Amino acid sequence: MLTLYYAPGSCARAPLIALAEANADYGIEKLDMAQNAQRQAAYLAVNPKGRVPALVTPHGVLTENVAILAYIAQTHPAARLAPLDDPFAFAQMQAFHSYLSSTVHVAHAHGRRAYRWSDDAAAQATMQQKVAQNMLESFQLIESSMLKGPWVMGDAYTVADAYLYTLSGWLEGDGVPLSKLPAIQDHHQRVGARPAVQRALAQEAAGTVQL
Ligand SMILES: N[C@@H](CCC(=O)N[C@@H](CS)C(=O)NCC(=O)O)C(=O)O
């Protein structure tokens, strides 16, 4: 049994989709980020970083999407959510995950979370003004040289598609019309139409706040 700590609309949507795609045996714990539940002692005991996602596994708690997505794919091989028999392709998938985690997500965070990098209101404002440009440029790069098509890794749908879908869902809110990125827009629609994704979104919305 696995337990995913998440907040609606956050990057934890990616592992929630992966768990649904894998038909995993899992439960969910919803955090109220409006109340800063991620910084409260009850959650810091689960994840001292104060971030979602966190996945409680029989072996201990896993944090970081890059690790969690690989773990879900590897522990549910029948779902074929990663190129498990091809070390190079698996590393490519992890490179893609790392780009989303360390570059795209961080570019997005300079909007709502600019206070992490500066206490100066003017500096925060200039960081926020760069978000749309940085997000557009990152996704243009993904479109032109990373998304193999039809799925991120080529013919096979993987957990990388759930992660890309989650972060491309932030584009409009970051001031980037999806219509500027036709391949990303098409990918977003195709992932969103998958039955497991629909189940995950319904579950995400229906979860009751635990923390
Ligand atoms: N590198 C981490 C980033 C996790 C992260 O920053 N999550 C955000 C939600 S998308 C969060 O928990 N933010 C709460 C906060 O900053 O207080 C991962 O990919 O798992």
Tab-separated table of C-alpha atoms in Angstrom, residues 18-19 22 67-84 90 93 97 158-160:
chain	number	residue	atom	x	y	z
A	18	ALA	CA	1.093	7.593	-12.548
A	19	LEU	CA	-0.503	5.678	-9.649
A	22	ALA	CA	-0.393	1.756	-12.844
A	67	ALA	CA	12.434	9.641	-7.939
A	68	ILE	CA	8.751	8.996	-7.255
A	69	LEU	CA	7.805	8.608	-10.920
A	70	ALA	CA	10.654	6.173	-11.568
A	71	TYR	CA	9.696	4.211	-8.432
A	72	ILE	CA	6.043	3.894	-9.483
A	73	ALA	CA	7.046	2.734	-12.969
A	74	GLN	CA	9.623	0.242	-11.670
A	75	THR	CA	7.376	-1.249	-9.005
A	76	HIS	CA	4.475	-1.719	-11.456
A	77	PRO	CA	6.240	-3.245	-14.472
A	78	ALA	CA	3.039	-4.719	-15.904
A	79	ALA	CA	1.744	-1.187	-16.559
A	80	ARG	CA	4.776	-0.500	-18.795
A	81	LEU	CA	5.092	3.137	-17.722
A	82	ALA	CA	8.843	3.382	-18.458
A	83	PRO	CA	11.411	1.745	-20.758
A	84	LEU	CA	12.406	-0.724	-18.035
A	90	PHE	CA	15.416	5.008	-19.021
A	93	MET	CA	13.425	9.648	-19.424
A	97	HIS	CA	12.137	14.491	-15.658
A	158	THR	CA	5.307	6.703	-19.888
A	159	VAL	CA	5.234	8.512	-16.549
A	160	ALA	CA	7.079	11.357	-18.344
